[in-house]
XYZ file of C-alpha atoms in Angstrom:
785
model
C 121.439 91.264 83.781
C 125.117 91.182 84.631
C 125.745 88.503 87.261
C 127.798 90.804 89.497
C 124.942 93.302 89.565
C 122.413 90.578 90.325
C 124.517 89.312 93.239
C 124.917 92.866 94.497
C 121.183 93.411 94.302
C 120.504 90.305 96.315
C 122.949 91.415 98.982
C 121.330 94.830 99.465
C 117.731 95.803 100.136
C 116.058 96.243 96.760
C 112.530 96.245 98.150
C 112.483 99.662 99.763
C 109.412 101.207 101.354
C 109.973 104.773 102.391
C 107.689 104.410 105.368
C 109.804 101.515 106.611
C 113.216 103.165 106.221
C 115.177 102.936 109.444
C 115.541 105.984 111.600
C 119.167 106.737 112.365
C 119.737 106.452 116.082
C 121.705 108.984 118.070
C 125.326 108.114 118.659
C 125.646 106.773 122.229
C 129.103 108.393 122.466
C 127.416 111.778 122.120
C 125.921 111.527 125.616
C 128.971 113.072 127.284
C 129.831 115.494 124.472
C 127.583 118.238 125.779
C 129.565 118.278 129.011
C 132.851 118.450 127.109
C 131.522 121.317 125.035
C 130.343 123.161 128.128
C 133.718 122.791 129.830
C 135.661 123.918 126.768
C 133.336 126.849 126.125
C 133.823 128.096 129.686
C 137.560 128.466 129.031
C 137.225 130.402 125.761
C 137.652 134.127 125.314
C 135.196 136.149 123.223
C 137.830 136.440 120.503
C 138.308 132.681 120.396
C 134.574 132.171 120.134
C 134.297 134.637 117.260
C 137.125 132.810 115.505
C 135.315 129.491 115.761
C 132.324 131.072 114.018
C 134.497 132.136 111.060
C 135.146 130.065 107.929
C 137.610 131.156 105.232
C 138.550 129.754 101.847
C 141.812 127.958 101.156
C 142.936 130.551 98.605
C 143.186 133.095 101.435
C 145.780 130.899 103.179
C 148.076 130.288 100.222
C 150.669 132.413 98.480
C 149.214 134.299 95.537
C 148.550 137.643 93.924
C 145.204 138.042 95.694
C 142.927 136.210 98.170
C 141.019 134.853 95.146
C 144.026 133.420 93.275
C 146.741 131.048 94.465
C 150.129 130.389 92.946
C 150.808 126.996 91.418
C 152.194 124.793 92.807
C 150.321 125.540 96.012
C 152.339 126.944 98.895
C 150.720 127.788 102.226
C 151.342 131.384 103.258
C 152.965 131.321 106.712
C 151.998 134.916 107.459
C 148.336 134.268 106.626
C 148.334 131.050 108.632
C 149.683 132.969 111.602
C 146.990 135.618 111.256
C 144.214 133.052 110.732
C 145.099 130.709 113.575
C 147.468 132.673 115.793
C 145.433 135.871 115.951
C 141.882 134.882 115.005
C 141.701 131.185 115.992
C 139.668 130.490 112.821
C 137.402 127.481 113.230
C 136.926 126.282 109.652
C 138.467 126.255 106.174
C 136.753 125.272 102.933
C 137.035 124.959 99.189
C 139.709 124.054 96.673
C 142.470 126.521 95.764
C 142.126 127.850 92.224
C 138.891 125.890 92.053
C 140.453 122.643 90.919
C 140.758 119.077 92.151
C 143.963 117.711 93.705
C 145.132 114.156 94.143
C 144.467 112.421 97.449
C 148.099 112.718 98.583
C 148.095 116.493 98.061
C 144.776 116.942 99.835
C 145.742 114.781 102.790
C 149.053 116.570 103.183
C 147.542 120.051 102.718
C 144.643 119.616 105.139
C 146.973 117.874 107.570
C 149.406 120.805 107.561
C 146.596 123.309 108.120
C 145.284 121.223 110.993
C 148.708 120.866 112.564
C 149.406 124.585 112.287
C 146.027 125.493 113.746
C 146.485 123.158 116.718
C 150.016 124.413 117.337
C 148.704 127.971 117.573
C 145.478 127.235 119.439
C 145.617 127.961 123.163
C 142.913 125.365 123.778
C 143.964 122.964 120.984
C 140.682 123.234 119.090
C 140.899 121.517 115.692
C 139.776 123.016 112.393
C 136.851 121.513 110.473
C 137.573 121.399 106.736
C 134.675 121.352 104.265
C 134.459 120.563 100.544
C 131.628 120.190 98.036
C 131.910 116.414 97.721
C 128.665 116.338 95.767
C 128.426 113.041 93.869
C 131.447 111.326 95.273
C 134.687 112.936 96.466
C 134.323 115.263 93.517
C 137.320 117.487 94.256
C 139.717 114.542 94.521
C 141.427 113.211 91.404
C 140.806 109.479 90.792
C 137.938 109.372 93.295
C 134.823 107.333 92.514
C 132.189 109.650 91.055
C 128.518 108.677 90.898
C 125.613 110.133 88.945
C 124.581 113.564 90.135
C 121.703 113.674 92.636
C 119.009 113.902 89.948
C 120.319 110.634 88.516
C 120.489 109.096 91.979
C 116.821 109.957 92.409
C 116.005 108.335 89.045
C 117.151 104.970 90.431
C 114.295 105.035 92.988
C 116.611 102.806 95.023
C 117.671 104.321 98.382
C 119.962 101.345 99.044
C 122.161 102.374 96.128
C 122.300 105.953 97.357
C 123.326 104.930 100.858
C 126.199 102.989 99.321
C 127.202 106.049 97.278
C 127.330 107.991 100.533
C 129.551 105.386 102.173
C 132.058 105.522 99.320
C 131.988 109.321 99.209
C 132.700 109.464 102.934
C 135.505 106.897 102.757
C 137.308 108.657 99.920
C 136.749 112.122 101.429
C 138.292 111.004 104.725
C 141.193 109.511 102.797
C 141.848 112.995 101.456
C 141.637 114.407 104.981
C 138.244 116.109 104.572
C 135.650 115.341 107.307
C 132.770 117.536 106.090
C 130.805 117.685 102.837
C 128.285 120.318 101.773
C 125.804 117.647 100.731
C 123.051 116.507 100.264
C 120.984 119.106 98.440
C 117.480 118.795 99.890
C 115.900 121.548 97.803
C 112.809 120.571 95.847
C 113.646 120.364 92.127
C 110.229 121.470 90.933
C 111.235 124.130 88.373
C 113.373 123.094 85.379
C 114.249 126.752 84.727
C 116.277 126.759 87.953
C 119.900 125.929 87.017
C 120.480 123.737 90.058
C 117.609 121.310 89.512
C 120.107 118.552 88.691
C 121.638 118.929 92.160
C 118.323 117.919 93.752
C 116.501 114.609 94.178
C 113.675 115.846 91.978
C 110.301 117.454 92.444
C 108.634 115.148 94.970
C 108.997 115.667 98.753
C 108.669 111.962 99.562
C 111.262 110.820 97.019
C 113.651 113.601 98.074
C 113.202 112.677 101.736
C 113.894 108.999 101.108
C 116.955 109.613 98.957
C 118.339 112.335 101.205
C 117.978 110.187 104.302
C 119.735 107.320 102.527
C 122.648 109.528 101.486
C 123.031 110.879 105.028
C 123.057 107.303 106.332
C 125.910 106.469 103.986
C 127.885 109.632 104.713
C 127.546 109.526 108.502
C 127.200 105.781 109.013
C 124.216 103.586 109.784
C 124.723 104.213 113.511
C 125.054 107.946 112.837
C 128.694 108.029 113.901
C 130.590 110.523 111.726
C 133.498 110.147 114.163
C 134.246 106.812 112.545
C 137.281 107.344 110.304
C 135.263 106.010 107.350
C 132.505 108.607 107.675
C 132.028 112.360 107.445
C 129.514 115.029 108.451
C 126.636 115.787 106.092
C 125.261 119.271 105.476
C 121.671 119.785 104.334
C 121.283 122.569 101.811
C 119.952 125.068 100.948
C 117.490 125.727 103.766
C 114.716 126.752 102.795
C 112.752 127.435 99.577
C 115.868 128.144 97.484
C 114.663 126.243 94.435
C 111.471 128.161 93.692
C 112.461 131.709 92.672
C 109.841 133.652 90.738
C 112.164 134.187 87.777
C 113.582 130.656 87.793
C 117.079 132.159 88.005
C 119.592 131.329 90.711
C 119.574 133.438 93.884
C 116.639 135.588 92.818
C 113.603 136.401 95.013
C 110.910 133.855 95.819
C 107.292 134.404 96.821
C 106.206 131.307 98.734
C 103.348 131.105 101.255
C 104.336 129.524 104.555
C 101.830 126.731 103.968
C 103.614 125.819 100.719
C 107.046 126.028 102.368
C 105.886 123.681 105.092
C 104.051 121.166 102.936
C 106.419 120.873 99.983
C 109.841 122.346 100.797
C 110.222 121.463 104.475
C 109.658 117.651 104.531
C 113.053 116.706 103.062
C 114.867 118.991 105.512
C 112.762 117.624 108.370
C 113.758 114.113 107.356
C 117.397 115.181 107.138
C 117.261 116.566 110.674
C 115.597 113.371 111.914
C 118.339 111.394 110.165
C 120.987 113.164 112.202
C 122.625 115.509 109.678
C 125.376 117.461 111.413
C 125.000 120.777 109.563
C 122.602 122.917 107.547
C 123.533 125.519 104.915
C 121.162 128.428 104.384
C 119.398 129.550 101.204
C 121.234 132.440 99.497
C 117.991 133.992 98.289
C 115.057 135.755 99.839
C 111.457 134.750 100.455
C 108.638 137.285 100.501
C 111.143 140.134 100.817
C 113.206 138.662 103.669
C 116.636 137.154 102.926
C 116.705 133.734 104.559
C 120.060 134.582 106.172
C 118.163 137.302 108.022
C 115.117 135.213 108.993
C 114.949 134.444 112.709
C 111.604 132.753 112.086
C 112.982 130.221 109.623
C 116.439 129.577 111.123
C 115.850 129.779 114.863
C 112.095 129.380 115.126
C 111.427 126.642 112.588
C 114.746 124.830 112.173
C 116.299 124.962 115.608
C 113.297 125.170 117.915
C 110.461 123.431 116.094
C 112.483 120.765 114.264
C 114.961 120.458 117.126
C 118.080 120.747 114.956
C 121.178 120.526 117.182
C 123.925 120.829 114.566
C 125.593 123.917 113.177
C 124.038 126.354 110.717
C 126.513 127.695 108.164
C 125.981 130.534 105.728
C 126.516 130.064 102.021
C 129.367 131.773 100.165
C 129.714 135.418 101.303
C 125.988 135.600 101.993
C 126.194 137.555 105.223
C 128.069 140.332 103.417
C 125.432 140.135 100.675
C 122.772 141.214 103.176
C 124.466 144.593 102.785
C 125.708 144.600 99.188
C 122.879 142.679 97.407
C 119.760 142.443 99.506
C 120.115 145.935 100.983
C 118.597 145.046 104.356
C 121.771 146.012 106.244
C 123.389 149.447 105.987
C 126.882 148.024 106.577
C 128.770 144.737 106.761
C 128.782 145.045 110.528
C 124.996 145.383 110.659
C 124.716 142.384 108.317
C 126.712 140.311 110.822
C 124.400 141.407 113.635
C 121.273 140.514 111.659
C 122.525 137.094 110.503
C 123.986 135.924 113.820
C 120.888 137.029 115.727
C 118.746 135.217 113.138
C 120.568 131.993 114.001
C 123.613 131.673 111.709
C 126.358 129.866 113.651
C 129.236 129.962 111.158
C 129.944 132.494 108.412
C 131.380 131.301 105.099
C 133.120 134.664 104.869
C 135.320 133.659 102.845
C 138.105 136.146 101.885
C 138.894 138.060 105.108
C 138.635 137.987 108.896
C 136.315 140.972 109.375
C 133.401 138.800 110.469
C 135.297 137.787 113.627
C 136.141 141.410 114.394
C 132.516 142.444 113.971
C 131.255 139.676 116.257
C 133.615 140.843 119.004
C 132.570 144.484 118.541
C 128.855 143.700 118.432
C 129.058 141.532 121.552
C 130.862 144.329 123.378
C 128.165 146.776 122.313
C 125.399 144.435 123.473
C 124.062 144.056 119.918
C 124.630 140.283 119.883
C 123.854 138.521 123.192
C 126.611 136.307 124.578
C 124.003 133.585 124.885
C 123.628 133.602 121.081
C 127.411 133.440 120.573
C 127.731 130.626 123.109
C 124.946 128.702 121.392
C 126.661 129.072 118.010
C 130.076 128.014 119.294
C 128.591 125.109 121.251
C 127.037 123.777 118.056
C 130.336 124.079 116.193
C 132.326 122.382 118.952
C 129.732 119.630 119.232
C 130.124 118.774 115.541
C 133.912 118.716 115.914
C 133.623 116.340 118.864
C 131.167 114.120 117.006
C 133.601 113.959 114.085
C 136.367 112.795 116.424
C 138.591 115.698 115.408
C 139.835 116.273 118.945
C 141.151 112.683 119.008
C 142.097 112.284 115.314
C 142.482 115.711 113.706
C 144.382 114.218 110.749
C 143.731 110.988 108.850
C 146.461 108.750 107.429
C 146.189 107.997 103.738
C 147.567 104.480 104.299
C 144.434 103.649 106.296
C 142.321 103.838 103.122
C 143.538 101.048 100.830
C 140.181 100.757 99.027
C 140.314 104.269 97.584
C 139.205 104.108 93.923
C 138.868 100.325 94.168
C 137.262 98.077 91.578
C 134.470 97.390 94.070
C 133.707 101.098 94.380
C 133.710 101.456 90.592
C 131.227 98.588 90.328
C 128.846 100.400 92.697
C 129.101 103.595 90.652
C 128.416 101.656 87.422
C 125.385 100.018 88.956
C 123.997 103.362 90.109
C 124.445 104.788 86.610
C 122.744 101.732 85.110
C 119.708 102.028 87.377
C 119.423 105.779 86.794
C 119.179 105.803 83.004
C 115.547 106.157 81.993
C 114.015 104.773 78.802
C 111.377 107.279 77.678
C 110.481 105.922 74.240
C 111.028 102.633 72.424
C 108.918 102.639 69.289
C 108.632 99.246 67.573
C 111.035 97.862 70.206
C 113.989 99.320 68.325
C 116.038 98.813 71.485
C 118.044 96.874 72.418
C 120.359 97.057 69.411
C 122.056 93.984 67.928
C 125.641 93.565 69.113
C 126.873 93.581 65.523
C 124.903 96.678 64.469
C 126.588 99.371 62.404
C 126.109 102.546 64.411
C 126.891 106.181 63.676
C 127.356 108.091 66.940
C 126.716 111.848 66.800
C 126.102 114.880 68.953
C 128.029 117.114 71.373
C 127.870 114.617 74.258
C 129.055 111.675 72.136
C 132.782 112.009 72.738
C 133.101 114.391 75.675
C 133.186 113.478 79.362
C 132.263 116.959 80.624
C 128.511 116.746 79.906
C 128.408 113.284 81.509
C 129.538 114.660 84.867
C 128.136 118.172 85.113
C 129.152 120.865 87.593
C 130.909 120.238 90.913
C 133.144 117.724 89.122
C 136.862 118.411 89.626
C 135.926 122.114 89.498
C 132.948 124.341 90.240
C 131.550 124.479 86.691
C 132.878 121.076 85.603
C 135.057 122.767 82.976
C 138.138 120.752 84.004
C 136.470 117.339 83.664
C 138.321 116.244 80.541
C 141.646 116.960 82.250
C 140.868 114.391 84.955
C 138.928 111.687 83.092
C 141.312 110.325 80.493
C 140.917 106.797 81.867
C 137.130 106.690 81.427
C 135.013 105.970 78.364
C 132.933 108.511 76.508
C 129.629 107.290 75.094
C 131.183 106.730 71.690
C 134.158 104.837 73.140
C 131.912 102.653 75.279
C 129.642 101.750 72.335
C 132.692 101.023 70.183
C 134.280 98.820 72.847
C 131.086 96.844 73.469
C 130.326 96.230 69.797
C 130.908 92.646 68.698
C 132.387 93.685 65.341
C 135.429 95.974 65.165
C 134.891 98.889 62.823
C 131.094 98.873 63.002
C 130.968 102.016 65.180
C 131.768 105.407 63.668
C 131.868 108.900 65.180
C 130.637 112.129 63.593
C 129.810 114.677 66.287
C 128.290 117.283 63.954
C 127.989 119.710 66.883
C 130.452 120.152 69.745
C 130.440 122.169 72.941
C 132.950 124.995 73.149
C 135.653 124.499 75.775
C 135.612 128.189 76.691
C 133.011 130.768 77.627
C 129.409 130.024 78.517
C 128.151 126.463 78.760
C 125.686 127.243 75.928
C 128.425 127.889 73.386
C 128.431 125.340 70.571
C 130.257 124.931 67.284
C 129.160 123.024 64.228
C 131.511 120.299 63.056
C 130.468 119.414 59.503
C 126.905 118.206 60.219
C 126.359 118.104 56.439
C 128.543 114.984 56.327
C 126.039 113.065 58.432
C 123.823 111.974 55.552
C 126.728 110.406 53.692
C 128.057 108.655 56.782
C 124.576 107.364 57.645
C 124.403 105.428 54.378
C 126.754 102.835 55.896
C 124.965 102.672 59.257
C 122.046 100.640 60.550
C 121.276 103.101 63.359
C 122.142 106.652 64.373
C 122.700 107.411 68.054
C 122.572 111.146 68.789
C 123.895 112.272 72.171
C 122.303 115.658 72.845
C 121.468 117.889 75.778
C 123.559 120.549 77.490
C 127.083 121.160 78.742
C 128.079 121.416 82.406
C 127.215 124.436 84.565
C 125.929 125.357 87.981
C 124.534 128.289 89.931
C 124.495 131.701 88.178
C 126.283 130.362 85.127
C 123.323 128.119 84.383
C 120.746 130.892 84.253
C 119.192 130.605 80.818
C 116.687 132.301 78.552
C 114.851 129.181 77.431
C 114.504 125.430 77.905
C 114.504 124.305 74.281
C 117.175 121.995 72.972
C 119.608 124.156 70.980
C 118.896 124.918 67.328
C 122.168 123.247 66.288
C 121.204 120.003 67.980
C 117.658 120.017 66.630
C 119.075 120.530 63.148
C 121.395 117.556 63.665
C 118.445 115.357 64.689
C 116.468 116.450 61.647
C 119.368 115.649 59.325
C 119.709 112.212 60.937
C 115.985 111.491 60.612
C 116.007 112.561 56.954
C 118.331 109.655 56.145
C 115.586 107.160 56.960
C 117.786 105.324 59.468
C 116.358 104.732 62.978
C 117.429 107.531 65.324
C 118.104 106.825 69.001
C 118.212 110.052 71.024
C 120.312 110.022 74.204
C 119.718 113.034 76.448
C 122.681 114.041 78.597
C 121.417 117.010 80.585
C 121.080 118.569 83.990
C 117.492 119.685 83.474
C 114.909 118.525 80.956
C 115.347 120.301 77.643
C 112.173 120.678 75.584
C 112.354 118.189 72.708
C 108.758 118.399 71.416
C 109.709 119.530 67.859
C 112.095 116.589 67.312
C 110.623 113.900 69.573
C 108.600 112.300 66.740
C 111.822 111.899 64.723
C 113.409 109.556 67.268
C 112.498 105.870 67.440
C 113.891 105.623 70.967
C 114.799 108.147 73.669
C 116.950 107.618 76.751
C 117.397 110.185 79.521
C 120.874 109.778 80.989
C 120.772 112.884 83.239
C 124.391 113.414 84.438
C 125.506 109.808 84.942
C 129.132 110.332 86.019
C 132.366 108.710 84.962
C 130.714 105.374 84.200
C 127.799 106.866 82.301
C 129.245 105.990 78.900
C 129.622 102.358 79.875
C 126.138 102.249 81.377
C 124.524 103.703 78.257
C 126.326 101.265 75.977
C 125.218 98.302 78.062
C 121.603 99.452 77.964
C 121.702 100.198 74.233
C 122.974 96.687 73.488
C 120.636 95.055 76.004
C 123.251 93.750 78.430
C 121.271 95.567 81.129
C 117.534 96.185 81.269
C 116.757 99.872 81.991
C 114.876 100.564 85.232
C 115.162 104.320 85.835
C 112.062 106.436 86.434
C 111.708 110.181 86.018
C 112.137 112.095 89.312
C 110.490 115.120 87.745
C 107.812 115.983 85.217
C 109.381 116.257 81.752
C 107.837 119.378 80.171
C 106.473 119.459 76.652
C 106.278 123.248 76.450
C 108.445 125.983 77.934
C 105.304 127.748 79.186
C 103.848 124.682 80.881
C 106.132 123.656 83.738
C 103.652 122.349 86.285
C 104.872 119.594 88.647
C 102.800 116.436 88.802
C 101.101 117.621 92.011
C 99.559 120.655 90.280
C 96.064 121.823 91.177
C 92.981 120.773 89.207
C 92.559 124.266 87.775
C 95.988 123.972 86.130
C 94.680 121.167 83.939
C 91.343 122.387 82.649
C 89.818 121.354 79.348
C 87.406 124.130 78.421
C 84.731 123.599 75.829
C 85.278 125.805 72.803
C 88.860 126.677 73.784
C 91.441 124.751 71.701
C 94.158 124.509 74.339
C 92.397 125.373 77.587
C 94.917 125.242 80.456
C 95.807 121.592 80.064
C 98.944 120.502 81.927
C 100.393 118.254 79.250
C 103.912 116.993 79.926
C 106.138 115.252 77.434
C 106.522 112.466 80.021
C 104.928 112.306 83.479
C 106.690 112.172 86.827
C 107.650 108.591 87.711
C 107.594 107.416 84.084
C 110.149 105.012 82.684
C 110.029 102.052 80.315
C 111.730 98.675 80.476
C 112.669 95.951 78.009
C 110.382 93.801 80.144
C 106.597 94.181 80.160
C 105.057 94.570 83.604
C 101.353 93.990 84.216
C 99.575 95.295 87.328
C 96.473 93.676 88.822
C 94.489 93.338 92.057
C 95.273 96.603 93.816
C 93.897 96.091 97.343
C 93.957 98.267 100.464
C 93.836 96.184 103.656
C 90.605 97.945 104.615
C 88.393 100.762 103.403
C 88.123 103.013 106.477
C 90.975 104.571 108.490
C 91.396 106.680 111.603
C 94.204 109.192 112.250
C 97.360 107.463 113.473
C 96.713 104.213 111.629
C 98.717 102.762 108.748
C 97.409 102.264 105.237
C 98.558 98.905 103.921
C 98.071 98.175 100.255
C 99.027 95.275 98.001
C 99.207 94.914 94.238
C 100.089 91.999 91.994
C 102.916 92.597 89.546
C 103.710 90.232 86.686
C 106.759 90.254 84.431
C 105.032 89.301 81.201
C 108.200 89.004 79.143
C 111.180 86.781 78.488
C 113.767 88.762 80.427
C 114.287 89.733 84.045
C 113.750 93.313 84.993
C 113.190 95.782 87.799
C 110.043 97.827 88.271
C 109.292 100.603 90.746
C 105.762 100.324 92.090
C 104.460 103.790 92.943
C 101.369 104.469 95.037
C 99.714 107.859 94.551
C 96.838 109.296 96.554
C 94.245 111.865 95.466
C 92.152 113.767 98.003
C 88.624 114.168 96.637
C 87.793 117.383 98.523
C 89.591 119.559 101.084
C 89.282 122.952 102.753
C 92.268 124.113 100.689
C 92.298 123.121 97.024
C 94.014 119.724 96.884
C 96.631 118.720 94.319
C 95.685 116.242 91.620
C 97.708 113.549 93.376
C 100.694 112.940 95.650
C 103.216 110.094 95.872
C 102.797 108.264 99.178
C 104.853 105.049 98.857
C 107.147 103.240 96.440
C 109.029 99.988 96.150
C 111.571 98.772 93.602
C 111.464 95.057 92.889
C 113.131 92.600 90.539
C 111.076 89.976 88.730
C 112.269 87.024 86.715
C 110.692 86.228 83.309
C 107.057 85.221 83.845
C 107.224 85.796 87.590
C 104.213 87.191 89.460
C 104.668 88.756 92.874
C 102.423 90.471 95.365
C 104.062 93.746 96.339
C 103.096 95.129 99.731
C 103.392 98.823 100.511
C 102.353 100.951 103.427
C 102.281 104.534 104.656
C 100.837 106.375 107.672
C 97.313 107.697 107.331
C 98.726 110.918 108.761
C 100.703 111.358 105.518
C 97.385 112.306 103.916
C 97.382 115.506 105.942
C 98.117 118.936 104.475
C 99.114 122.366 105.799
C 96.094 124.654 106.117
C 95.685 128.447 106.133
C 96.742 128.623 109.790
C 99.909 126.660 108.958
C 98.614 123.677 110.888
C 99.159 120.150 109.650
C 95.606 118.836 109.429
C 94.128 115.505 108.408
C 90.593 115.997 107.117
C 87.993 113.304 106.871
C 86.743 112.272 103.468
C 87.436 110.014 100.522
C 90.815 109.414 98.902
C 91.715 107.499 95.752
C 94.739 105.202 95.795
C 96.314 104.519 92.404
C 99.173 102.323 91.169
C 100.004 101.037 87.707
C 96.777 102.357 86.207
C 94.589 100.759 88.907
C 92.668 102.591 91.611
C 90.752 102.037 94.852
C 88.931 104.399 97.215
C 89.498 104.626 100.962
C 87.891 106.853 103.603
C 89.375 108.783 106.532
C 86.709 108.906 109.223
C 87.597 111.985 111.276
C 89.351 115.340 111.081
C 92.318 115.994 113.360
C 94.983 118.697 113.695
C 98.229 116.762 113.822
C 100.760 119.504 114.347
C 101.024 123.182 115.129
C 99.059 125.958 116.660
C 97.487 128.608 114.499
C 100.263 130.684 112.934
C 99.259 133.616 110.795
C 101.373 135.137 108.062
C 104.452 134.325 106.053
C 108.160 134.341 106.967
C 109.099 137.458 108.936
């Protein structure tokens, strides 16, 4: 392993137990903020309050042919600024004009001018809060340090790395003048059909909770002080159940029982609230016929009252208007505003007009929205602005951020990419490759940065990536530069992604030449997968790898040369037909600007891969069960050839190493447990190889019998450790016995007595819970609204 990485590992907590992660403490400076908010609120007019609840997009405030399109170069429209801040006292601005990144100087100057204008025209000198989708780094800022997307972060199984990514994102966002990011995504990535799976931390609630909490810690600071000029406010999204639509398509209806929402979808958001996240963004879709933006039960009842969330709740893009135009639950835009605000929405991402503010004033005057609800919403908004320090420092100075895009930051991003990449197959130990190997590099992701970064990278769909990444290495360039013999690396893409139109569009580029080129090569590396996309644009009709790419793999295999398949993809593409043709397979996910370098180092063995799958990799498009499926989803029926067997290509948590790890002596501290106790378990782990490596020890638990059908197993603890060659270590893990509880028919969290099997590394032990106890909740019948 690279010495710099080893030193970095030793300086940060590699051994991470989720159950031991520190709880972020409340900021002591927040004690007097409530009084400041109360005093300021008492001086505000109804119109000023309605303005604070309104968020508009930057394009609306610039000169251009329409509110959706700005002129270039950008020029702020004085008349619109006067209307926004002189008349309406708008509280928030978001987004990037013309949906493109700007350099840090432009951003800092632009946001600074908006802030200065707003304060100059605010009777009470209330600052604006500016928000951007800084998703995997300051992703709308040119030259910023970009990390793997969240799915790749999850594949590291190392919360310490993710906290560091949050710190760097916050630092570089503040340098640009932006104090608020719409991140992290806490949705459960359990359905690979859903086009935003790559924005999640994967399919497991525990892993998502751990990673999300770590990212919030980095964004807001370990002492939960987003007012520090190096930190920003985090926003949990998209609350709640967004990622499980029936069709698998973005923003389409979901049918989810409340017990499932609470047991699987809620834990990550609960952890985010406990970790002090300043804001929550609401699910654009609907659950059981009720749009979430209209659900008082989910927003006010569950989030604000039950979970005790004190931050602000913001709508997603135009979603209050969509209650009228899409969901058809409101007969007018005005009625949509009434429904959403009364449900608990505090701020409306409008984003192209000021009508929301007018409607709030009208509805309050008509008694349709209580003043108490408006005061609650505005208090939450003002509280976040105070916590961010915007009243004291509304504008940051670029000179105060000398480490922007520093070599140290780049090193952290490289390390995260290295730990994310997951080795799925290594037949006959074909990897690592010799440094002097002759390699033919092929495929649409071989010499293109766009698929390495994915959406939300310099633009919404990631279509501008290549414009901003000239200084970074593609996979081909990185392999070429790391080779020990000049001229031994050759490029023949064979298939390329189209630069225009849908992300699916591909063009063949003389794949018939591959066989001839392969004659001079020792190995063929094929970089396949999918191009960048997000949201609606990623809705697809199938999960199979494209026909063009499968044909390319078949041509490569027909040459008789070993094929190494590198998957660069936001969601797992079905590779079953071509998987046997590859000697080795690496899943790179969306590894960011340093993904090419990371892949090259792993291919040549400079770094030992340690990533683990954060989702179940499907083998068939019609078999997409998560690892915590029910027993009846994996039946083997006598006389039926296929039965209903849940057979993935690779299981959740899977990932190989160049080292060989051997598990032994799995031992719980005792056999019987009472509610409220802690299960402590140890296992011996040996590195039975000649090279150092990292392994993630995962403890799963299976409930033998329960009053509701139990899942096959659930992840309950994990720890990532580094072992030297030949080293044996006892790894200790723990988790609360109460984590074995589930949500029953009455929506109560209940721990039932009985036997449970602990498993880790192919070993298992049985423990017993001695009594049944309701841990949380009174009987609650029915589903949302």
